[in-house]
Tab-separated table of C-alpha atoms in Angstrom:
chain	number	residue	atom	x	y	z
A	1	MET	CA	212.029	61.151	159.513
A	2	TRP	CA	208.271	61.686	159.077
A	3	ARG	CA	208.593	65.169	160.491
A	4	VAL	CA	211.263	66.082	157.932
A	5	LEU	CA	209.132	64.614	155.138
A	6	TRP	CA	206.060	66.505	156.340
A	7	LEU	CA	207.949	69.808	156.454
A	8	GLY	CA	209.267	69.201	152.955
A	9	MET	CA	205.778	68.571	151.597
A	10	LEU	CA	204.471	71.702	153.342
A	11	SER	CA	207.229	73.783	151.781
A	12	LEU	CA	206.375	72.394	148.357
A	13	VAL	CA	202.699	73.274	148.821
A	14	LEU	CA	203.591	76.832	149.842
A	15	VAL	CA	205.848	77.266	146.805
A	16	MET	CA	203.103	76.008	144.471
A	17	ALA	CA	200.585	78.358	146.104
A	18	GLN	CA	202.903	81.298	145.526
A	19	MET	CA	203.360	80.277	141.888
A	20	LEU	CA	199.607	80.048	141.355
A	21	SER	CA	199.138	83.441	143.032
A	22	ALA	CA	201.743	84.952	140.749
A	23	GLN	CA	199.981	83.480	137.725
A	24	ALA	CA	196.617	84.874	138.892
A	25	ARG	CA	197.931	88.428	138.701
A	26	PRO	CA	199.858	89.298	135.514
A	27	GLU	CA	203.259	90.879	135.919
A	28	SER	CA	202.153	93.733	133.668
A	29	LEU	CA	198.872	95.077	132.337
A	30	ALA	CA	200.653	96.551	129.316
A	31	PRO	CA	199.582	93.781	126.886
A	32	LEU	CA	195.941	94.278	127.904
A	33	ALA	CA	196.266	98.059	127.590
A	34	ASP	CA	197.795	97.718	124.122
A	35	GLU	CA	194.915	95.479	123.065
A	36	VAL	CA	191.979	97.596	124.222
A	37	SER	CA	193.266	101.192	124.141
A	38	PRO	CA	192.537	101.825	120.434
A	39	ALA	CA	188.808	101.360	121.098
A	40	VAL	CA	188.629	103.896	123.958
A	41	VAL	CA	187.720	107.471	123.010
A	42	ASN	CA	187.652	110.920	124.560
A	43	ILE	CA	184.400	112.830	124.161
A	44	THR	CA	184.102	116.629	124.060
A	45	THR	CA	180.678	118.239	124.135
A	46	THR	CA	179.796	121.845	123.440
A	47	THR	CA	176.650	123.554	124.662
A	48	VAL	CA	175.484	127.051	123.764
A	49	ILE	CA	174.393	128.929	126.890
A	50	GLU	CA	172.208	131.989	126.542
A	51	GLY	CA	173.891	135.119	127.840
A	52	ARG	CA	172.741	136.562	131.153
A	53	THR	CA	172.783	140.012	132.586
A	54	GLY	CA	174.158	140.453	136.030
A	55	PRO	CA	176.792	138.565	138.004
A	56	GLN	CA	175.058	135.183	137.837
A	57	GLY	CA	176.853	132.454	139.758
A	58	ILE	CA	178.681	134.972	141.987
A	59	VAL	CA	175.909	136.363	144.150
A	60	PRO	CA	172.185	135.550	144.220
A	61	GLU	CA	169.885	137.679	142.092
A	62	GLY	CA	168.508	140.532	144.149
A	63	SER	CA	171.438	140.487	146.552
A	64	PRO	CA	172.538	143.890	147.919
A	65	PHE	CA	175.983	143.081	146.470
A	66	GLU	CA	174.613	142.552	142.946
A	67	ASP	CA	175.308	146.128	141.755
A	68	PHE	CA	178.835	146.027	143.187
A	69	PHE	CA	179.747	142.814	141.347
A	70	ARG	CA	178.140	143.997	138.092
A	71	GLU	CA	180.283	147.137	138.204
A	72	PHE	CA	183.347	144.994	138.964
A	73	GLN	CA	182.630	142.725	135.968
A	74	ASP	CA	182.098	145.683	133.627
A	75	ARG	CA	185.452	147.197	134.614
A	76	ASN	CA	187.206	143.885	133.967
A	77	GLY	CA	185.525	142.976	130.710
A	78	GLY	CA	183.267	140.467	132.372
A	79	ASN	CA	180.376	141.519	130.177
A	80	ASN	CA	182.356	141.308	126.920
A	81	GLY	CA	182.407	145.008	126.213
A	82	GLY	CA	178.758	145.524	126.868
A	83	ASN	CA	177.617	142.313	125.124
A	84	GLY	CA	176.720	140.493	128.313
A	85	ASN	CA	173.619	139.016	126.692
A	86	ARG	CA	175.609	137.311	123.926
A	87	PRO	CA	175.297	133.464	123.976
A	88	GLN	CA	178.401	131.680	125.223
A	89	ARG	CA	179.787	128.208	124.505
A	90	SER	CA	180.467	125.779	127.329
A	91	SER	CA	182.531	122.599	126.903
A	92	ALA	CA	182.617	119.368	128.902
A	93	LEU	CA	184.660	116.181	128.739
A	94	GLY	CA	183.849	112.504	129.064
A	95	SER	CA	184.801	109.058	127.847
A	96	GLY	CA	183.382	106.286	125.683
A	97	PHE	CA	184.301	103.173	123.722
A	98	VAL	CA	183.762	101.842	120.201
A	99	ILE	CA	181.651	98.678	119.924
A	100	SER	CA	181.664	98.150	116.140
A	101	GLU	CA	183.974	98.827	113.233
A	102	ASP	CA	181.330	101.001	111.569
A	103	GLY	CA	181.495	103.628	114.333
A	104	TYR	CA	178.953	102.937	117.091
A	105	ILE	CA	180.144	104.340	120.422
A	106	VAL	CA	178.778	103.819	123.952
A	107	THR	CA	178.959	106.467	126.684
A	108	ASN	CA	176.893	107.843	129.571
A	109	ASN	CA	173.745	109.813	128.861
A	110	HIS	CA	174.818	112.519	131.288
A	111	VAL	CA	178.019	113.046	129.277
A	112	ILE	CA	176.141	114.157	126.150
A	113	ALA	CA	172.821	115.373	127.575
A	114	ASP	CA	171.777	118.790	126.168
A	115	ALA	CA	174.937	118.978	124.031
A	116	ASP	CA	174.762	120.968	120.782
A	117	GLU	CA	177.955	119.430	119.396
A	118	ILE	CA	179.722	116.159	120.189
A	119	GLU	CA	183.272	115.432	119.022
A	120	ILE	CA	185.205	112.180	119.353
A	121	GLU	CA	188.962	111.935	119.817
A	122	PHE	CA	190.513	108.544	119.084
A	123	PHE	CA	193.516	106.909	120.706
A	124	PRO	CA	196.626	107.805	118.684
A	125	GLY	CA	197.951	104.932	116.566
A	126	ASP	CA	198.179	103.424	113.111
A	127	GLY	CA	194.866	103.383	111.295
A	128	GLN	CA	193.157	105.627	113.844
A	129	PRO	CA	191.432	108.863	112.758
A	130	LYS	CA	193.840	111.751	113.267
A	131	GLU	CA	191.224	114.462	113.614
A	132	LEU	CA	188.227	114.921	115.857
A	133	LEU	CA	185.132	113.340	114.328
A	134	PRO	CA	181.622	114.701	114.899
A	135	ALA	CA	179.166	112.251	116.445
A	136	LYS	CA	175.396	112.070	116.280
A	137	VAL	CA	173.147	110.670	118.982
A	138	ILE	CA	171.414	107.435	117.991
A	139	GLY	CA	169.485	107.062	121.243
A	140	THR	CA	169.618	107.553	125.003
A	141	ASP	CA	168.275	105.824	128.099
A	142	PRO	CA	168.238	108.064	131.193
A	143	ASN	CA	167.076	105.128	133.343
A	144	THR	CA	170.445	103.387	132.972
A	145	ASP	CA	172.396	106.557	132.010
A	146	ILE	CA	173.466	105.030	128.693
A	147	ALA	CA	173.786	106.755	125.303
A	148	LEU	CA	174.656	105.365	121.871
A	149	LEU	CA	176.549	107.577	119.412
A	150	LYS	CA	177.664	107.128	115.791
A	151	VAL	CA	180.605	108.538	113.835
A	152	GLU	CA	181.426	108.252	110.136
A	153	ALA	CA	185.069	107.189	109.962
A	154	PRO	CA	187.215	106.955	106.808
A	155	ALA	CA	188.234	103.363	107.649
A	156	PRO	CA	186.992	100.500	109.865
A	157	LEU	CA	187.528	101.277	113.545
A	158	LYS	CA	189.041	99.077	116.198
A	159	PHE	CA	186.420	98.034	118.742
A	160	VAL	CA	185.831	96.019	121.903
A	161	SER	CA	183.097	93.567	122.870
A	162	PHE	CA	180.853	93.194	125.903
A	163	GLY	CA	181.619	90.413	128.368
A	164	ASP	CA	179.287	88.611	130.765
A	165	SER	CA	179.111	90.817	133.860
A	166	ASP	CA	177.328	88.068	135.794
A	167	THR	CA	180.592	86.095	135.838
A	168	ALA	CA	182.505	88.947	137.500
A	169	ARG	CA	183.369	87.948	141.059
A	170	VAL	CA	184.293	90.066	144.029
A	171	GLY	CA	188.086	90.097	143.996
A	172	ASP	CA	188.512	89.818	140.211
A	173	TRP	CA	190.982	92.216	138.624
A	174	VAL	CA	189.525	94.980	136.434
A	175	VAL	CA	190.910	97.906	134.453
A	176	ALA	CA	189.224	101.283	133.915
A	177	MET	CA	190.116	103.511	130.966
A	178	GLY	CA	189.041	106.989	130.018
A	179	ASN	CA	189.670	110.713	130.149
A	180	PRO	CA	189.920	111.581	133.882
A	181	LEU	CA	189.991	115.308	134.598
A	182	GLY	CA	190.698	115.953	130.915
A	183	GLN	CA	194.096	114.242	131.078
A	184	GLY	CA	193.400	112.053	128.080
A	185	PHE	CA	193.748	108.311	127.644
A	186	SER	CA	194.506	107.051	131.131
A	187	LEU	CA	194.394	103.588	132.704
A	188	SER	CA	193.794	102.543	136.299
A	189	ALA	CA	193.554	99.070	137.812
A	190	GLY	CA	191.766	97.567	140.778
A	191	ILE	CA	189.397	94.801	141.733
A	192	VAL	CA	185.674	94.202	141.810
A	193	SER	CA	184.779	95.394	145.323
A	194	ALA	CA	181.068	94.458	145.298
A	195	ARG	CA	178.310	93.323	142.947
A	196	ASN	CA	174.663	94.207	142.293
A	197	ARG	CA	174.882	97.676	143.820
A	198	GLU	CA	171.757	99.831	143.532
A	199	LEU	CA	172.004	103.624	143.506
A	200	SER	CA	168.716	105.193	142.509
A	201	GLY	CA	167.127	103.605	139.466
A	202	SER	CA	164.748	100.698	138.938
A	203	TYR	CA	167.183	99.008	136.558
A	204	ASP	CA	170.394	99.640	138.486
A	205	ASP	CA	172.955	96.837	138.563
A	206	TYR	CA	176.292	98.394	139.351
A	207	ILE	CA	179.683	96.796	139.769
A	208	GLN	CA	181.609	98.534	142.544
A	209	THR	CA	185.345	98.844	141.993
A	210	ASP	CA	188.359	100.460	143.632
A	211	ALA	CA	189.980	101.170	140.254
A	212	ALA	CA	190.455	104.940	140.192
A	213	ILE	CA	187.482	106.667	138.544
A	214	ASN	CA	187.384	110.471	138.433
A	215	ARG	CA	185.443	113.188	136.655
A	216	GLY	CA	185.891	112.653	132.936
A	217	ASN	CA	185.956	108.863	133.307
A	218	SER	CA	182.164	108.814	132.918
A	219	GLY	CA	181.135	106.660	129.974
A	220	GLY	CA	184.451	104.849	129.794
A	221	PRO	CA	184.798	101.061	129.869
A	222	LEU	CA	185.628	98.747	132.763
A	223	PHE	CA	187.544	95.758	131.368
A	224	ASN	CA	188.103	92.272	132.737
A	225	MET	CA	191.450	90.564	132.202
A	226	ALA	CA	190.209	89.085	128.918
A	227	GLY	CA	189.790	92.576	127.459
A	228	GLU	CA	185.995	92.405	127.562
A	229	VAL	CA	183.811	95.288	128.740
A	230	VAL	CA	182.037	94.238	131.941
A	231	GLY	CA	180.871	97.713	132.965
A	232	VAL	CA	180.427	101.350	131.951
A	233	ASN	CA	182.004	103.730	134.475
A	234	THR	CA	179.206	105.969	135.673
A	235	ALA	CA	179.544	107.354	139.199
A	236	ILE	CA	181.750	107.661	142.252
A	237	LEU	CA	181.138	108.007	145.953
A	238	SER	CA	183.307	110.837	147.204
A	239	PRO	CA	183.199	113.663	149.755
A	240	ASN	CA	185.470	115.856	147.631
A	241	GLY	CA	184.715	114.963	144.004
A	242	GLY	CA	187.870	112.856	143.551
A	243	SER	CA	188.400	109.120	143.643
A	244	ILE	CA	188.541	107.521	147.088
A	245	GLY	CA	188.327	103.983	145.755
A	246	ILE	CA	184.527	103.658	145.531
A	247	GLY	CA	183.442	103.753	141.903
A	248	PHE	CA	180.388	102.319	140.165
A	249	SER	CA	180.103	100.830	136.680
A	250	MET	CA	176.772	99.854	135.118
A	251	ALA	CA	176.945	96.102	134.482
A	252	SER	CA	177.493	95.123	130.846
A	253	ASN	CA	174.570	92.687	130.835
A	254	VAL	CA	172.289	95.675	131.432
A	255	VAL	CA	174.109	97.944	128.988
A	256	SER	CA	174.274	95.465	126.112
A	257	LYS	CA	170.481	94.970	126.123
A	258	VAL	CA	169.930	98.735	126.152
A	259	VAL	CA	172.402	99.238	123.295
A	260	VAL	CA	170.643	96.664	121.108
A	261	GLN	CA	167.331	98.504	121.526
A	262	LEU	CA	168.846	101.966	120.995
A	263	LYS	CA	170.532	100.759	117.835
A	264	GLU	CA	167.347	99.200	116.460
A	265	PHE	CA	164.694	101.646	117.646
A	266	GLY	CA	166.520	104.762	118.853
A	267	GLU	CA	164.852	104.251	122.241
A	268	THR	CA	164.236	101.526	124.807
A	269	ARG	CA	161.263	99.167	124.678
A	270	ARG	CA	160.868	97.510	128.075
A	271	GLY	CA	158.235	95.007	129.048
A	272	TRP	CA	155.352	96.216	131.249
A	273	LEU	CA	153.353	93.967	133.543
A	274	GLY	CA	150.902	96.646	134.661
A	275	VAL	CA	150.817	96.221	138.443
A	276	ARG	CA	151.834	98.270	141.458
A	277	ILE	CA	153.934	96.233	143.871
A	278	GLN	CA	155.792	96.320	147.167
A	279	ASP	CA	158.208	94.017	148.966
A	280	VAL	CA	156.835	91.291	151.222
A	281	THR	CA	158.015	91.972	154.775
A	282	ASP	CA	158.089	89.395	157.566
A	283	ASP	CA	154.945	90.751	159.199
A	284	VAL	CA	153.099	90.926	155.872
A	285	ALA	CA	154.120	87.318	155.126
A	286	GLU	CA	152.849	86.200	158.531
A	287	ALA	CA	149.562	88.031	158.049
A	288	MET	CA	149.036	86.355	154.671
A	289	GLY	CA	150.076	82.875	155.781
A	290	LEU	CA	153.265	82.728	153.690
A	291	ASP	CA	156.043	80.539	155.093
A	292	LYS	CA	158.617	83.310	154.514
A	293	ALA	CA	158.970	86.814	153.105
A	294	LYS	CA	159.388	86.365	149.357
A	295	GLY	CA	158.033	87.556	146.043
A	296	ALA	CA	156.377	90.852	145.134
A	297	LEU	CA	153.047	91.845	146.679
A	298	VAL	CA	150.539	93.355	144.228
A	299	THR	CA	148.948	96.481	145.702
A	300	ASP	CA	146.920	97.589	142.688
A	301	VAL	CA	146.025	96.377	139.194
A	302	PRO	CA	145.102	99.308	136.936
A	303	ASP	CA	143.819	98.826	133.395
A	304	GLY	CA	146.483	96.943	131.469
A	305	PRO	CA	148.031	93.530	130.797
A	306	SER	CA	147.732	92.126	134.333
A	307	LYS	CA	144.129	93.184	134.793
A	308	GLU	CA	143.214	91.501	131.513
A	309	ALA	CA	145.016	88.337	132.703
A	310	GLY	CA	143.179	88.250	136.044
A	311	LEU	CA	145.810	89.401	138.547
A	312	GLN	CA	144.348	90.931	141.706
A	313	ALA	CA	145.468	93.240	144.490
A	314	GLY	CA	146.744	91.029	147.292
A	315	ASP	CA	148.364	88.475	144.981
A	316	VAL	CA	151.995	87.701	145.699
A	317	ILE	CA	153.993	87.146	142.493
A	318	LEU	CA	156.342	84.224	143.154
A	319	SER	CA	157.554	83.458	139.630
A	320	PHE	CA	157.721	85.354	136.340
A	321	ASP	CA	158.423	83.626	133.011
A	322	GLY	CA	160.104	80.750	134.837
A	323	ALA	CA	162.333	82.955	137.014
A	324	VAL	CA	161.910	83.051	140.801
A	325	VAL	CA	160.891	86.518	142.054
A	326	GLU	CA	162.928	87.390	145.151
A	327	ASN	CA	161.612	90.928	145.621
A	328	THR	CA	160.191	93.920	143.764
A	329	ARG	CA	163.565	94.961	142.373
A	330	SER	CA	164.199	91.586	140.756
A	331	LEU	CA	160.690	91.557	139.270
A	332	VAL	CA	161.017	95.061	137.777
A	333	ARG	CA	164.367	94.221	136.179
A	334	THR	CA	163.185	90.859	134.838
A	335	VAL	CA	160.003	92.317	133.367
A	336	GLY	CA	161.905	95.244	131.867
A	337	ASN	CA	164.315	92.869	130.113
A	338	THR	CA	161.466	90.821	128.628
A	339	GLU	CA	160.270	91.400	125.076
A	340	VAL	CA	157.235	93.624	124.608
A	341	GLY	CA	154.260	91.568	123.435
A	342	LYS	CA	155.563	88.280	124.846
A	343	THR	CA	153.074	86.075	126.695
A	344	VAL	CA	154.580	84.847	129.967
A	345	ARG	CA	153.497	82.610	132.833
A	346	VAL	CA	153.104	84.355	136.179
A	347	VAL	CA	152.762	82.243	139.329
A	348	VAL	CA	150.944	83.994	142.185
A	349	TYR	CA	150.072	83.125	145.763
A	350	ARG	CA	146.387	83.841	146.387
A	351	GLU	CA	144.271	82.942	149.424
A	352	GLY	CA	146.562	80.164	150.618
A	353	LYS	CA	147.339	78.515	147.277
A	354	THR	CA	149.257	79.171	144.057
A	355	GLU	CA	147.766	79.949	140.660
A	356	THR	CA	149.390	80.319	137.243
A	357	LEU	CA	148.235	83.116	134.944
A	358	LYS	CA	149.285	84.044	131.402
A	359	VAL	CA	150.064	87.722	130.808
A	360	THR	CA	150.880	89.381	127.485
A	361	LEU	CA	153.298	92.198	128.291
A	362	GLY	CA	152.738	95.788	127.247
A	363	ARG	CA	155.386	98.490	126.815
A	364	ARG	CA	156.525	100.368	129.902
A	365	GLU	CA	157.440	103.588	128.096
A	366	ASP	CA	153.920	103.889	126.649
A	367	ALA	CA	152.387	103.328	130.098
A	368	GLU	CA	154.657	105.952	131.680
A	369	ARG	CA	153.799	108.550	129.044
A	370	GLN	CA	150.118	107.944	129.631
A	371	ALA	CA	150.530	108.158	133.416
A	372	ASN	CA	152.499	111.409	133.135
A	373	SER	CA	149.700	112.985	131.134
A	374	THR	CA	147.308	112.770	134.113
A	375	THR	CA	147.399	114.983	137.180
A	376	GLY	CA	145.751	114.838	140.586
A	377	ASP	CA	144.587	117.209	143.263
A	378	ASN	CA	145.227	116.690	146.979
A	379	SER	CA	143.127	118.153	149.760
A	380	GLU	CA	143.013	117.934	153.506
A	381	PRO	CA	140.420	115.512	154.914
A	382	PRO	CA	137.544	117.085	156.821
A	383	LYS	CA	136.664	116.397	160.392
A	384	VAL	CA	134.068	113.619	160.850
A	385	THR	CA	132.974	111.242	163.609
A	386	GLU	CA	135.893	109.015	164.434
A	387	LYS	CA	136.808	105.692	166.008
A	388	GLU	CA	140.152	104.780	167.613
A	389	LEU	CA	141.522	101.474	166.251
A	390	LEU	CA	145.122	100.174	165.984
A	391	GLY	CA	146.537	103.596	166.763
A	392	LEU	CA	144.372	105.171	164.063
A	393	SER	CA	141.426	107.511	164.174
A	394	VAL	CA	139.200	106.457	161.246
A	395	GLY	CA	135.942	107.751	159.777
A	396	LEU	CA	133.487	106.934	157.011
A	397	LEU	CA	134.010	108.053	153.429
A	398	THR	CA	131.374	110.456	152.133
A	399	ASP	CA	130.916	111.950	148.663
A	400	GLN	CA	132.333	115.215	149.983
A	401	ILE	CA	135.449	113.484	151.325
A	402	ARG	CA	135.904	111.545	148.074
A	403	GLY	CA	135.855	114.812	146.173
A	404	GLU	CA	138.303	116.546	148.498
A	405	LEU	CA	140.680	113.557	148.375
A	406	ASN	CA	140.295	113.306	144.589
A	407	LEU	CA	139.021	109.728	144.876
A	408	PRO	CA	137.022	108.089	142.068
A	409	ALA	CA	133.264	108.113	142.581
A	410	GLY	CA	132.122	104.971	144.340
A	411	THR	CA	135.385	104.383	146.180
A	412	ASP	CA	134.638	102.644	149.467
A	413	GLY	CA	136.738	102.506	152.588
A	414	LEU	CA	137.644	104.317	155.777
A	415	VAL	CA	139.526	107.596	155.849
A	416	ILE	CA	142.324	107.991	158.405
A	417	LEU	CA	141.712	111.213	160.308
A	418	SER	CA	144.744	111.101	162.561
A	419	VAL	CA	147.525	108.755	163.634
A	420	ASN	CA	148.974	108.314	167.114
A	421	GLU	CA	152.598	109.397	166.696
A	422	VAL	CA	153.862	106.783	169.170
A	423	SER	CA	152.020	103.921	167.445
A	424	GLU	CA	153.292	101.293	165.040
A	425	ALA	CA	150.945	102.744	162.415
A	426	TRP	CA	152.888	106.032	162.516
A	427	GLU	CA	156.223	104.195	162.298
A	428	LYS	CA	155.007	102.389	159.185
A	429	GLY	CA	154.099	105.632	157.467
A	430	LEU	CA	150.313	105.849	157.815
A	431	ARG	CA	149.094	109.447	157.853
A	432	ALA	CA	145.893	111.487	157.950
A	433	GLY	CA	144.201	111.440	154.546
A	434	ASP	CA	145.141	107.835	153.779
A	435	VAL	CA	142.192	105.589	152.899
A	436	ILE	CA	141.858	101.993	154.115
A	437	THR	CA	140.044	99.980	151.423
A	438	GLU	CA	140.772	96.428	152.617
A	439	ALA	CA	141.552	94.676	155.886
A	440	GLY	CA	142.537	91.040	156.043
A	441	GLN	CA	142.279	91.021	152.212
A	442	GLN	CA	138.558	91.812	152.424
A	443	LYS	CA	136.929	95.109	151.503
A	444	VAL	CA	135.888	97.407	154.355
A	445	ALA	CA	133.445	100.296	154.058
A	446	THR	CA	132.333	100.729	157.669
A	447	ILE	CA	133.997	100.930	161.062
A	448	SER	CA	132.130	97.823	162.180
A	449	GLU	CA	133.590	95.870	159.237
A	450	LEU	CA	137.083	96.897	160.278
A	451	GLU	CA	136.372	95.827	163.849
A	452	THR	CA	135.109	92.474	162.540
A	453	ARG	CA	138.283	91.946	160.515
A	454	ILE	CA	140.357	92.679	163.632
A	455	SER	CA	138.356	90.171	165.677
A	456	GLU	CA	138.576	87.501	162.969
A	457	ALA	CA	142.336	87.883	162.719
A	458	LYS	CA	142.755	87.563	166.470
A	459	GLU	CA	140.509	84.492	166.589
A	460	ALA	CA	142.552	82.897	163.813
A	461	GLY	CA	145.712	83.389	165.877
A	462	ARG	CA	147.143	86.061	163.604
A	463	LYS	CA	149.698	88.377	165.128
A	464	SER	CA	148.989	91.135	162.631
A	465	LEU	CA	146.301	92.467	160.295
A	466	LEU	CA	147.022	93.300	156.666
A	467	LEU	CA	145.573	96.635	155.483
A	468	LEU	CA	145.374	97.904	151.902
A	469	VAL	CA	145.877	101.670	152.099
A	470	ARG	CA	145.662	104.254	149.331
A	471	ARG	CA	147.325	107.655	149.272
A	472	ASN	CA	146.818	110.015	146.327
A	473	GLY	CA	145.547	106.999	144.396
A	474	ASP	CA	148.661	104.901	145.051
A	475	PRO	CA	148.001	101.706	147.036
A	476	ARG	CA	150.249	99.774	149.397
A	477	PHE	CA	149.854	97.025	151.954
A	478	VAL	CA	150.696	97.603	155.630
A	479	ALA	CA	150.624	94.944	158.335
A	480	LEU	CA	149.799	96.248	161.830
A	481	ASN	CA	150.536	94.218	164.947
A	482	LEU	CA	147.397	93.163	166.829
A	483	LEU	CA	149.253	92.433	170.056
A	484	LYS	CA	150.426	95.977	170.711
């Protein structure tokens, strides 16, 4: 009796589970496609390319086959009847989506970069523009590969809104729309395969999806099942250029912030803290007395907001404006999303205790332009008397060495003359020409001072010694094991 009842209840549970599963995935995506399609656009760009003499793109310039291919092109009209230097027009295709009824359109920067003309084709339907409309560029952000365009339409346009990409879960259904391989308005479906992917940029936050994304899909929207844009389709991972189910869409929470700034200013305005940082590794944490590897380790504080606020090289930033700092990536993104000119609280770990500092943020773009306007000169270090320590051969800095290494006058430290290639120092990237300016978070200017720091660390029971090393002016911390 109980067995029969138990089996009946189990069957009921299985039936309910199947019903819930069926409800989780709609029988058709057609209603969603009907809702969002009118806001998706095809983008055609035209670029004028200066004419070239010779068979460019067929054989390298100067090749022994160059004359043969030039003669072949001339016979077949390849040089346009002798006008081979005449400028030619090149076209490319991409995708985008309308975000306001007055004609603002989002796409990828690489879709419209260097374009001389941009034309927008709208999804066919009632109330939609029937002809291609020219678009102008409002602003671009190469760091996130986002561009904002504007068209003047005869009537209000249908548009879509951004959703909260942070709520997207691995396994959620998503739909990609765009202009793959020039085929026009096309839809593909899949799931969120992974979150928080990083490709190459400081501000990367990609959603990975197996929804088919191909060339021409770039700049198109990735929708959730509510018809909200949770990503902008940007890149694929593929050995052959076609979709293999690994596509990347820039998260909408990144894109929406960029779009607001492009619309208001025509450019981005990201917060700037004014420090150089690196991740805290396990050995660095142990050398500094941290209970675990966390935060962002400050390696240098040039002139700027942080220096004015009192931050120092060797500080570990644990919290920024109330948000916990997990690593350098999280700090860069959080700072970049913070308003320029805002005064924030920064909690740092310094010499065994925490301190709270107030920093008024500058603008990152201004700092980058200033940094790009300066250049350096690198030279090989000369041979001087050396001392073997921790797998390194080090020597004293002299005025001559400072000049050859392009170091500021008065810079103190020890120059690395050579590195044992089987040592931990080599594995961690130390090379000849690097300059050690601190050891154990204390300045060193002589070999005896470095030896003292090594002895002090060993006496304190430390397993490693933290060095502050500069290369071409850029500092970083390296922890070397004292037991090896």
